[in-house]
Amino acid sequence: MAAATTLPASITPWKHDLKIAALLGAVSAMAVVAVFPYLVQIMPEKFEKLPVSITVLAIAQSVQALVMLGLMSLAGLRMGHRVGLGAPLLQHWLNRQPLEDDSPRPLQAIVIGIAVALAILALSGLIDPLLPEMRNPPAEADAAKSALNGLLASFYGGIVEELQLRLFLMTLLVWLVARLRKSMPPPAVYWAAIVIAALLFGAGHLPVANTIWGLDAIVVLRTLLLNAIAGLAFGWLYWKRGLEMAIVAHFSADIVLHVVTPLVSGGAGP
C-alpha cells in the first residue's frame, strides 16, 4: 500500500466506498449466521441456557452485523484513503480504480496463513498439556461434522474479524496519529497499530476460553499468544497488501486449524 510522506486528501467519491461497505456488511451478515453451528459445538451449555431460540439470535446478530460492520467498513475505507490502507482489489473490481502492482499477492497470503496455522498448532502442542481440565467441554462431533462447522466458521474469522480489527481498528489508530502529525506516519506507527490490534484480537477470544477452561494464567497466555501471532501476520498483510490479502490469509489459517486438523486428528481444532 502507499507510503507517501504528506497526508493525501481523500478524493475517492463517497458512493464508491458506500458500494464496498454495503457489500462487506452484507457478506458479514451471512458470515455471522454461518458461525453459529461452530459456536454451538464448542459452547453447547451456553446455548442451552438461551432465553430465545438459536434461530432468533442468529437473525438478530446478522442484522446487527449488516449495520455495524457496514458502518465500520465505511469508516475504515474513508480513513484508509488518508493513510494508504484499504481494500485495493475491491476498489479496482467495483470502482475501476488503478491497482498497484505489488498489492494483490494471493499465493503469498495463502502461504502466510498456512504458516501461521502451523505455528499455532506447534505452540498448542507445547502449551495444551499445561491447561486445566475443561469446565465446559465442546459437544462431541465426528470429524466430518467438526470440519464442516469449522469451514463455516472460517468465513466469520476471515471476513468479520478482519473488518473489525484491521479495516476499522488498525486504520483508526494510524489515522488518529496522522491527524495529529498532519503527515503520513512512519512505519513504527503502523507496527504499533498492528500490535495493538493483534493483542485486542487475542483478548476478543478470552470469553470463549473462559467458558471452556476458565481464565487461569496459562489460559490467558495461550489465548493471547496464539491469536496475537495470527494478528501480527494479518496486520502486516493488511498494511502491505490490502484488506483482501489479510482476509485470504486469515481464511487459509482457519481452514488448516478448523477443517484440516479435525479431519486429520478426528476431533476439534485448537
PDB file of C-alpha atoms in Angstrom:
ATOM      1  CA  MET A   1       0.000   0.000   0.000  1.00  0.00           C
ATOM      2  CA  ALA A   2       1.019   3.629  -0.439  1.00  0.00           C
ATOM      3  CA  ALA A   3       3.555   5.258   1.896  1.00  0.00           C
ATOM      4  CA  ALA A   4       3.808   8.931   0.916  1.00  0.00           C
ATOM      5  CA  THR A   5       5.200  11.472   3.384  1.00  0.00           C
ATOM      6  CA  THR A   6       2.430  14.058   3.045  1.00  0.00           C
ATOM      7  CA  LEU A   7      -1.133  13.366   4.112  1.00  0.00           C
ATOM      8  CA  PRO A   8      -3.250  12.961   0.950  1.00  0.00           C
ATOM      9  CA  ALA A   9      -6.760  14.283   0.596  1.00  0.00           C
ATOM     10  CA  SER A  10      -9.488  11.651   0.381  1.00  0.00           C
ATOM     11  CA  ILE A  11     -10.576  12.139  -3.220  1.00  0.00           C
ATOM     12  CA  THR A  12     -12.405   8.826  -3.638  1.00  0.00           C
ATOM     13  CA  PRO A  13     -16.133   9.571  -4.031  1.00  0.00           C
ATOM     14  CA  TRP A  14     -18.347   8.552  -1.134  1.00  0.00           C
ATOM     15  CA  LYS A  15     -20.503   6.435  -3.429  1.00  0.00           C
ATOM     16  CA  HIS A  16     -17.521   4.229  -4.249  1.00  0.00           C
ATOM     17  CA  ASP A  17     -16.878   3.464  -0.591  1.00  0.00           C
ATOM     18  CA  LEU A  18     -20.593   3.097   0.143  1.00  0.00           C
ATOM     19  CA  LYS A  19     -20.798   0.407  -2.522  1.00  0.00           C
ATOM     20  CA  ILE A  20     -17.946  -1.567  -0.980  1.00  0.00           C
ATOM     21  CA  ALA A  21     -19.167  -1.031   2.587  1.00  0.00           C
ATOM     22  CA  ALA A  22     -22.639  -2.286   1.681  1.00  0.00           C
ATOM     23  CA  LEU A  23     -21.118  -5.404   0.140  1.00  0.00           C
ATOM     24  CA  LEU A  24     -18.899  -6.030   3.164  1.00  0.00           C
ATOM     25  CA  GLY A  25     -21.820  -5.501   5.535  1.00  0.00           C
ATOM     26  CA  ALA A  26     -23.967  -7.986   3.617  1.00  0.00           C
ATOM     27  CA  VAL A  27     -21.212 -10.599   3.485  1.00  0.00           C
ATOM     28  CA  SER A  28     -20.571 -10.096   7.208  1.00  0.00           C
ATOM     29  CA  ALA A  29     -24.240 -10.724   7.968  1.00  0.00           C
ATOM     30  CA  MET A  30     -24.046 -14.077   6.187  1.00  0.00           C
ATOM     31  CA  ALA A  31     -20.767 -14.944   7.925  1.00  0.00           C
ATOM     32  CA  VAL A  32     -22.348 -14.300  11.329  1.00  0.00           C
ATOM     33  CA  VAL A  33     -25.096 -16.813  10.579  1.00  0.00           C
ATOM     34  CA  ALA A  34     -22.522 -19.306   9.296  1.00  0.00           C
ATOM     35  CA  VAL A  35     -20.513 -19.303  12.540  1.00  0.00           C
ATOM     36  CA  PHE A  36     -23.394 -20.448  14.769  1.00  0.00           C
ATOM     37  CA  PRO A  37     -23.010 -24.228  14.228  1.00  0.00           C
ATOM     38  CA  TYR A  38     -19.368 -23.933  15.301  1.00  0.00           C
ATOM     39  CA  LEU A  39     -20.267 -21.881  18.384  1.00  0.00           C
ATOM     40  CA  VAL A  40     -22.953 -24.359  19.387  1.00  0.00           C
ATOM     41  CA  GLN A  41     -20.409 -27.169  19.080  1.00  0.00           C
ATOM     42  CA  ILE A  42     -17.689 -25.561  21.210  1.00  0.00           C
ATOM     43  CA  MET A  43     -20.025 -23.978  23.813  1.00  0.00           C
ATOM     44  CA  PRO A  44     -23.102 -26.246  23.992  1.00  0.00           C
ATOM     45  CA  GLU A  45     -24.039 -25.454  27.597  1.00  0.00           C
ATOM     46  CA  LYS A  46     -24.095 -21.728  26.941  1.00  0.00           C
ATOM     47  CA  PHE A  47     -26.556 -22.123  24.093  1.00  0.00           C
ATOM     48  CA  GLU A  48     -28.781 -24.444  26.121  1.00  0.00           C
ATOM     49  CA  LYS A  49     -29.449 -21.544  28.513  1.00  0.00           C
ATOM     50  CA  LEU A  50     -30.518 -19.024  25.879  1.00  0.00           C
ATOM     51  CA  PRO A  51     -33.847 -17.250  26.567  1.00  0.00           C
ATOM     52  CA  VAL A  52     -34.554 -17.232  22.811  1.00  0.00           C
ATOM     53  CA  SER A  53     -34.078 -19.779  20.054  1.00  0.00           C
ATOM     54  CA  ILE A  54     -30.764 -20.012  18.233  1.00  0.00           C
ATOM     55  CA  THR A  55     -32.555 -19.053  15.017  1.00  0.00           C
ATOM     56  CA  VAL A  56     -33.865 -15.806  16.511  1.00  0.00           C
ATOM     57  CA  LEU A  57     -30.437 -14.996  17.953  1.00  0.00           C
ATOM     58  CA  ALA A  58     -28.713 -15.710  14.640  1.00  0.00           C
ATOM     59  CA  ILE A  59     -31.108 -13.451  12.748  1.00  0.00           C
ATOM     60  CA  ALA A  60     -30.697 -10.644  15.290  1.00  0.00           C
ATOM     61  CA  GLN A  61     -26.912 -10.925  15.211  1.00  0.00           C
ATOM     62  CA  SER A  62     -26.967 -10.994  11.422  1.00  0.00           C
ATOM     63  CA  VAL A  63     -28.977  -7.776  11.187  1.00  0.00           C
ATOM     64  CA  GLN A  64     -26.678  -6.146  13.727  1.00  0.00           C
ATOM     65  CA  ALA A  65     -23.634  -7.202  11.694  1.00  0.00           C
ATOM     66  CA  LEU A  66     -25.164  -5.858   8.493  1.00  0.00           C
ATOM     67  CA  VAL A  67     -25.486  -2.408  10.051  1.00  0.00           C
ATOM     68  CA  MET A  68     -22.447  -2.264  12.328  1.00  0.00           C
ATOM     69  CA  LEU A  69     -19.930  -3.908  10.003  1.00  0.00           C
ATOM     70  CA  GLY A  70     -21.232  -1.860   7.097  1.00  0.00           C
ATOM     71  CA  LEU A  71     -20.676   1.356   9.056  1.00  0.00           C
ATOM     72  CA  MET A  72     -17.297   0.225  10.370  1.00  0.00           C
ATOM     73  CA  SER A  73     -16.227  -0.715   6.859  1.00  0.00           C
ATOM     74  CA  LEU A  74     -17.306   2.652   5.510  1.00  0.00           C
ATOM     75  CA  ALA A  75     -15.387   4.469   8.240  1.00  0.00           C
ATOM     76  CA  GLY A  76     -12.313   2.300   7.659  1.00  0.00           C
ATOM     77  CA  LEU A  77     -12.385   2.893   3.922  1.00  0.00           C
ATOM     78  CA  ARG A  78     -12.734   6.666   4.298  1.00  0.00           C
ATOM     79  CA  MET A  79      -9.931   6.892   6.857  1.00  0.00           C
ATOM     80  CA  GLY A  80      -7.773   4.479   4.905  1.00  0.00           C
ATOM     81  CA  HIS A  81      -7.549   6.764   1.882  1.00  0.00           C
ATOM     82  CA  ARG A  82      -5.590   9.210   4.036  1.00  0.00           C
ATOM     83  CA  VAL A  83      -3.038   6.730   5.332  1.00  0.00           C
ATOM     84  CA  GLY A  84      -2.521   4.258   2.487  1.00  0.00           C
ATOM     85  CA  LEU A  85      -4.719   1.490   3.885  1.00  0.00           C
ATOM     86  CA  GLY A  86      -7.831  -0.078   2.428  1.00  0.00           C
ATOM     87  CA  ALA A  87      -9.261  -2.611   0.012  1.00  0.00           C
ATOM     88  CA  PRO A  88      -7.407  -2.115  -3.288  1.00  0.00           C
ATOM     89  CA  LEU A  89      -8.829  -5.147  -5.070  1.00  0.00           C
ATOM     90  CA  LEU A  90     -12.424  -4.239  -4.271  1.00  0.00           C
ATOM     91  CA  GLN A  91     -11.766  -0.653  -5.314  1.00  0.00           C
ATOM     92  CA  HIS A  92     -10.359  -1.980  -8.570  1.00  0.00           C
ATOM     93  CA  TRP A  93     -13.117  -4.502  -9.256  1.00  0.00           C
ATOM     94  CA  LEU A  94     -16.102  -2.392  -8.227  1.00  0.00           C
ATOM     95  CA  ASN A  95     -14.905   1.150  -8.893  1.00  0.00           C
ATOM     96  CA  ARG A  96     -12.320   0.689 -11.665  1.00  0.00           C
ATOM     97  CA  GLN A  97      -9.592   2.319  -9.602  1.00  0.00           C
ATOM     98  CA  PRO A  98      -5.999   1.587 -10.690  1.00  0.00           C
ATOM     99  CA  LEU A  99      -4.300  -1.266  -8.882  1.00  0.00           C
ATOM    100  CA  GLU A 100      -0.742  -1.101  -7.574  1.00  0.00           C
ATOM    101  CA  ASP A 101       1.372  -3.920  -8.974  1.00  0.00           C
ATOM    102  CA  ASP A 102       2.590  -5.091  -5.550  1.00  0.00           C
ATOM    103  CA  SER A 103      -0.784  -5.181  -3.774  1.00  0.00           C
ATOM    104  CA  PRO A 104      -2.528  -8.457  -4.657  1.00  0.00           C
ATOM    105  CA  ARG A 105      -0.377 -11.473  -3.849  1.00  0.00           C
ATOM    106  CA  PRO A 106      -2.859 -14.240  -3.027  1.00  0.00           C
ATOM    107  CA  LEU A 107      -0.275 -17.029  -3.065  1.00  0.00           C
ATOM    108  CA  GLN A 108       1.843 -15.143  -0.544  1.00  0.00           C
ATOM    109  CA  ALA A 109      -1.236 -14.616   1.629  1.00  0.00           C
ATOM    110  CA  ILE A 110      -2.142 -18.312   1.492  1.00  0.00           C
ATOM    111  CA  VAL A 111       1.405 -19.357   2.411  1.00  0.00           C
ATOM    112  CA  ILE A 112       1.480 -16.906   5.320  1.00  0.00           C
ATOM    113  CA  GLY A 113      -1.900 -18.147   6.516  1.00  0.00           C
ATOM    114  CA  ILE A 114      -0.763 -21.772   6.439  1.00  0.00           C
ATOM    115  CA  ALA A 115       2.489 -20.856   8.220  1.00  0.00           C
ATOM    116  CA  VAL A 116       0.502 -19.057  10.924  1.00  0.00           C
ATOM    117  CA  ALA A 117      -1.698 -22.114  11.408  1.00  0.00           C
ATOM    118  CA  LEU A 118       1.304 -24.432  11.678  1.00  0.00           C
ATOM    119  CA  ALA A 119       2.922 -22.124  14.244  1.00  0.00           C
ATOM    120  CA  ILE A 120      -0.305 -22.099  16.272  1.00  0.00           C
ATOM    121  CA  LEU A 121      -0.543 -25.891  16.143  1.00  0.00           C
ATOM    122  CA  ALA A 122       3.078 -26.251  17.257  1.00  0.00           C
ATOM    123  CA  LEU A 123       2.638 -23.872  20.194  1.00  0.00           C
ATOM    124  CA  SER A 124      -0.667 -25.507  21.111  1.00  0.00           C
ATOM    125  CA  GLY A 125       1.133 -28.818  21.338  1.00  0.00           C
ATOM    126  CA  LEU A 126       3.541 -27.303  23.865  1.00  0.00           C
ATOM    127  CA  ILE A 127       1.011 -25.342  25.924  1.00  0.00           C
ATOM    128  CA  ASP A 128      -2.120 -27.502  25.909  1.00  0.00           C
ATOM    129  CA  PRO A 129      -0.749 -30.168  28.315  1.00  0.00           C
ATOM    130  CA  LEU A 130      -0.488 -27.371  30.909  1.00  0.00           C
ATOM    131  CA  LEU A 131      -4.118 -26.291  30.582  1.00  0.00           C
ATOM    132  CA  PRO A 132      -6.605 -27.001  33.384  1.00  0.00           C
ATOM    133  CA  GLU A 133      -9.397 -29.500  32.921  1.00  0.00           C
ATOM    134  CA  MET A 134     -12.212 -28.187  30.744  1.00  0.00           C
ATOM    135  CA  ARG A 135     -15.154 -26.831  32.713  1.00  0.00           C
ATOM    136  CA  ASN A 136     -17.434 -26.950  29.684  1.00  0.00           C
ATOM    137  CA  PRO A 137     -16.015 -29.276  27.017  1.00  0.00           C
ATOM    138  CA  PRO A 138     -17.178 -28.945  23.403  1.00  0.00           C
ATOM    139  CA  ALA A 139     -20.017 -31.138  22.226  1.00  0.00           C
ATOM    140  CA  GLU A 140     -18.946 -34.450  20.763  1.00  0.00           C
ATOM    141  CA  ALA A 141     -18.977 -34.475  16.971  1.00  0.00           C
ATOM    142  CA  ASP A 142     -17.418 -36.677  14.338  1.00  0.00           C
ATOM    143  CA  ALA A 143     -14.534 -35.382  12.256  1.00  0.00           C
ATOM    144  CA  ALA A 144     -16.683 -34.578   9.233  1.00  0.00           C
ATOM    145  CA  LYS A 145     -19.166 -32.509  11.237  1.00  0.00           C
ATOM    146  CA  SER A 146     -16.381 -30.685  13.082  1.00  0.00           C
ATOM    147  CA  ALA A 147     -14.702 -29.904   9.767  1.00  0.00           C
ATOM    148  CA  LEU A 148     -17.944 -28.635   8.239  1.00  0.00           C
ATOM    149  CA  ASN A 149     -18.638 -26.403  11.229  1.00  0.00           C
ATOM    150  CA  GLY A 150     -15.036 -25.217  11.065  1.00  0.00           C
ATOM    151  CA  LEU A 151     -15.382 -24.399   7.384  1.00  0.00           C
ATOM    152  CA  LEU A 152     -18.464 -22.285   8.052  1.00  0.00           C
ATOM    153  CA  ALA A 153     -16.739 -20.558  10.975  1.00  0.00           C
ATOM    154  CA  SER A 154     -13.743 -19.743   8.781  1.00  0.00           C
ATOM    155  CA  PHE A 155     -15.843 -17.263   6.845  1.00  0.00           C
ATOM    156  CA  TYR A 156     -16.563 -15.401  10.080  1.00  0.00           C
ATOM    157  CA  GLY A 157     -12.904 -15.276  11.060  1.00  0.00           C
ATOM    158  CA  GLY A 158     -11.653 -14.297   7.642  1.00  0.00           C
ATOM    159  CA  ILE A 159     -14.256 -11.630   6.979  1.00  0.00           C
ATOM    160  CA  VAL A 160     -15.809 -10.259  10.169  1.00  0.00           C
ATOM    161  CA  GLU A 161     -12.691 -10.255  12.333  1.00  0.00           C
ATOM    162  CA  GLU A 162     -10.581  -8.674   9.599  1.00  0.00           C
ATOM    163  CA  LEU A 163     -13.137  -5.917   9.095  1.00  0.00           C
ATOM    164  CA  GLN A 164     -13.258  -5.212  12.816  1.00  0.00           C
ATOM    165  CA  LEU A 165      -9.586  -5.488  13.708  1.00  0.00           C
ATOM    166  CA  ARG A 166      -7.794  -4.443  10.545  1.00  0.00           C
ATOM    167  CA  LEU A 167     -10.027  -2.328   8.293  1.00  0.00           C
ATOM    168  CA  PHE A 168     -11.599  -0.429  11.178  1.00  0.00           C
ATOM    169  CA  LEU A 169      -9.432  -0.549  14.308  1.00  0.00           C
ATOM    170  CA  MET A 170      -5.956  -0.628  12.789  1.00  0.00           C
ATOM    171  CA  THR A 171      -6.882   2.052  10.272  1.00  0.00           C
ATOM    172  CA  LEU A 172      -8.398   4.204  13.017  1.00  0.00           C
ATOM    173  CA  LEU A 173      -5.226   4.056  15.116  1.00  0.00           C
ATOM    174  CA  VAL A 174      -2.979   5.036  12.210  1.00  0.00           C
ATOM    175  CA  TRP A 175      -5.426   7.726  11.057  1.00  0.00           C
ATOM    176  CA  LEU A 176      -5.528   9.323  14.523  1.00  0.00           C
ATOM    177  CA  VAL A 177      -1.741   9.634  14.565  1.00  0.00           C
ATOM    178  CA  ALA A 178      -1.782  11.010  11.021  1.00  0.00           C
ATOM    179  CA  ARG A 179      -4.324  13.646  12.054  1.00  0.00           C
ATOM    180  CA  LEU A 180      -2.149  14.720  14.960  1.00  0.00           C
ATOM    181  CA  ARG A 181       1.022  14.827  12.861  1.00  0.00           C
ATOM    182  CA  LYS A 182      -0.713  16.272   9.790  1.00  0.00           C
ATOM    183  CA  SER A 183       1.513  13.986   7.725  1.00  0.00           C
ATOM    184  CA  MET A 184       1.870  10.327   6.870  1.00  0.00           C
ATOM    185  CA  PRO A 185       3.034   8.386   9.946  1.00  0.00           C
ATOM    186  CA  PRO A 186       6.350   6.499   9.930  1.00  0.00           C
ATOM    187  CA  PRO A 187       6.388   2.688   9.766  1.00  0.00           C
ATOM    188  CA  ALA A 188       6.651   2.475  13.569  1.00  0.00           C
ATOM    189  CA  VAL A 189       3.108   3.818  13.864  1.00  0.00           C
ATOM    190  CA  TYR A 190       1.769   1.143  11.541  1.00  0.00           C
ATOM    191  CA  TRP A 191       3.592  -1.515  13.552  1.00  0.00           C
ATOM    192  CA  ALA A 192       2.189  -0.132  16.798  1.00  0.00           C
ATOM    193  CA  ALA A 193      -1.307  -0.313  15.321  1.00  0.00           C
ATOM    194  CA  ILE A 194      -0.641  -3.876  14.145  1.00  0.00           C
ATOM    195  CA  VAL A 195       0.471  -4.925  17.646  1.00  0.00           C
ATOM    196  CA  ILE A 196      -2.451  -3.235  19.410  1.00  0.00           C
ATOM    197  CA  ALA A 197      -4.971  -4.771  17.017  1.00  0.00           C
ATOM    198  CA  ALA A 198      -3.308  -8.178  17.394  1.00  0.00           C
ATOM    199  CA  LEU A 199      -3.487  -8.035  21.200  1.00  0.00           C
ATOM    200  CA  LEU A 200      -7.122  -6.975  21.091  1.00  0.00           C
ATOM    201  CA  PHE A 201      -7.728  -9.793  18.620  1.00  0.00           C
ATOM    202  CA  GLY A 202      -6.419 -12.186  21.241  1.00  0.00           C
ATOM    203  CA  ALA A 203      -8.398 -10.528  24.030  1.00  0.00           C
ATOM    204  CA  GLY A 204     -11.546 -10.941  21.968  1.00  0.00           C
ATOM    205  CA  HIS A 205     -11.156 -14.719  22.253  1.00  0.00           C
ATOM    206  CA  LEU A 206     -10.928 -14.702  26.060  1.00  0.00           C
ATOM    207  CA  PRO A 207     -14.706 -15.056  26.656  1.00  0.00           C
ATOM    208  CA  VAL A 208     -14.748 -18.340  24.729  1.00  0.00           C
ATOM    209  CA  ALA A 209     -11.634 -19.529  26.569  1.00  0.00           C
ATOM    210  CA  ASN A 210     -13.267 -18.582  29.870  1.00  0.00           C
ATOM    211  CA  THR A 211     -16.353 -20.623  29.017  1.00  0.00           C
ATOM    212  CA  ILE A 212     -14.287 -23.701  28.184  1.00  0.00           C
ATOM    213  CA  TRP A 213     -11.457 -23.592  30.770  1.00  0.00           C
ATOM    214  CA  GLY A 214     -11.837 -20.561  32.982  1.00  0.00           C
ATOM    215  CA  LEU A 215      -9.263 -17.784  32.907  1.00  0.00           C
ATOM    216  CA  ASP A 216      -6.214 -19.299  34.563  1.00  0.00           C
ATOM    217  CA  ALA A 217      -2.933 -17.550  33.756  1.00  0.00           C
ATOM    218  CA  ILE A 218      -1.917 -20.262  31.301  1.00  0.00           C
ATOM    219  CA  VAL A 219      -5.278 -19.999  29.523  1.00  0.00           C
ATOM    220  CA  VAL A 220      -4.897 -16.232  29.158  1.00  0.00           C
ATOM    221  CA  LEU A 221      -1.306 -16.622  27.935  1.00  0.00           C
ATOM    222  CA  ARG A 222      -2.306 -19.276  25.401  1.00  0.00           C
ATOM    223  CA  THR A 223      -5.241 -17.267  24.095  1.00  0.00           C
ATOM    224  CA  LEU A 224      -3.328 -14.007  23.737  1.00  0.00           C
ATOM    225  CA  LEU A 225      -0.166 -15.583  22.327  1.00  0.00           C
ATOM    226  CA  LEU A 226      -1.738 -17.819  19.689  1.00  0.00           C
ATOM    227  CA  ASN A 227      -4.115 -15.168  18.427  1.00  0.00           C
ATOM    228  CA  ALA A 228      -1.507 -12.402  18.553  1.00  0.00           C
ATOM    229  CA  ILE A 229       0.754 -14.412  16.243  1.00  0.00           C
ATOM    230  CA  ALA A 230      -2.059 -14.519  13.729  1.00  0.00           C
ATOM    231  CA  GLY A 231      -2.940 -10.870  14.264  1.00  0.00           C
ATOM    232  CA  LEU A 232       0.621  -9.703  13.598  1.00  0.00           C
ATOM    233  CA  ALA A 233       0.777 -11.587  10.305  1.00  0.00           C
ATOM    234  CA  PHE A 234      -2.657 -10.461   9.144  1.00  0.00           C
ATOM    235  CA  GLY A 235      -1.935  -6.877  10.186  1.00  0.00           C
ATOM    236  CA  TRP A 236       1.260  -6.812   8.146  1.00  0.00           C
ATOM    237  CA  LEU A 237      -0.601  -8.158   5.129  1.00  0.00           C
ATOM    238  CA  TYR A 238      -3.311  -5.536   5.523  1.00  0.00           C
ATOM    239  CA  TRP A 239      -0.672  -2.804   5.639  1.00  0.00           C
ATOM    240  CA  LYS A 240       1.398  -4.036   2.716  1.00  0.00           C
ATOM    241  CA  ARG A 241      -1.095  -5.891   0.514  1.00  0.00           C
ATOM    242  CA  GLY A 242      -4.554  -4.665   1.460  1.00  0.00           C
ATOM    243  CA  LEU A 243      -7.639  -5.975   3.234  1.00  0.00           C
ATOM    244  CA  GLU A 244      -8.310  -8.730   0.738  1.00  0.00           C
ATOM    245  CA  MET A 245      -4.960 -10.430   1.289  1.00  0.00           C
ATOM    246  CA  ALA A 246      -5.430 -10.279   5.070  1.00  0.00           C
ATOM    247  CA  ILE A 247      -8.789 -11.993   4.575  1.00  0.00           C
ATOM    248  CA  VAL A 248      -7.230 -14.662   2.347  1.00  0.00           C
ATOM    249  CA  ALA A 249      -4.500 -15.372   4.913  1.00  0.00           C
ATOM    250  CA  HIS A 250      -6.935 -15.486   7.831  1.00  0.00           C
ATOM    251  CA  PHE A 251      -9.278 -17.797   5.935  1.00  0.00           C
ATOM    252  CA  SER A 252      -6.368 -20.051   4.934  1.00  0.00           C
ATOM    253  CA  ALA A 253      -5.179 -20.303   8.539  1.00  0.00           C
ATOM    254  CA  ASP A 254      -8.669 -21.141   9.770  1.00  0.00           C
ATOM    255  CA  ILE A 255      -9.072 -23.823   7.107  1.00  0.00           C
ATOM    256  CA  VAL A 256      -5.941 -25.555   8.400  1.00  0.00           C
ATOM    257  CA  LEU A 257      -6.944 -25.141  12.055  1.00  0.00           C
ATOM    258  CA  HIS A 258     -10.656 -25.872  11.883  1.00  0.00           C
ATOM    259  CA  VAL A 259     -11.081 -28.065   8.797  1.00  0.00           C
ATOM    260  CA  VAL A 260      -7.856 -29.952   8.074  1.00  0.00           C
ATOM    261  CA  THR A 261      -6.933 -30.527  11.726  1.00  0.00           C
ATOM    262  CA  PRO A 262     -10.268 -32.149  12.713  1.00  0.00           C
ATOM    263  CA  LEU A 263     -10.135 -34.374   9.643  1.00  0.00           C
ATOM    264  CA  VAL A 264      -6.586 -35.491  10.455  1.00  0.00           C
ATOM    265  CA  SER A 265      -6.959 -35.810  14.236  1.00  0.00           C
ATOM    266  CA  GLY A 266     -10.577 -36.929  14.363  1.00  0.00           C
ATOM    267  CA  GLY A 267     -11.512 -34.132  16.787  1.00  0.00           C
ATOM    268  CA  ALA A 268     -11.989 -30.386  17.024  1.00  0.00           C
ATOM    269  CA  GLY A 269      -9.245 -27.931  16.121  1.00  0.00           C
ATOM    270  CA  PRO A 270      -7.249 -25.863  18.644  1.00  0.00           C
TER     271      PRO A 270
END
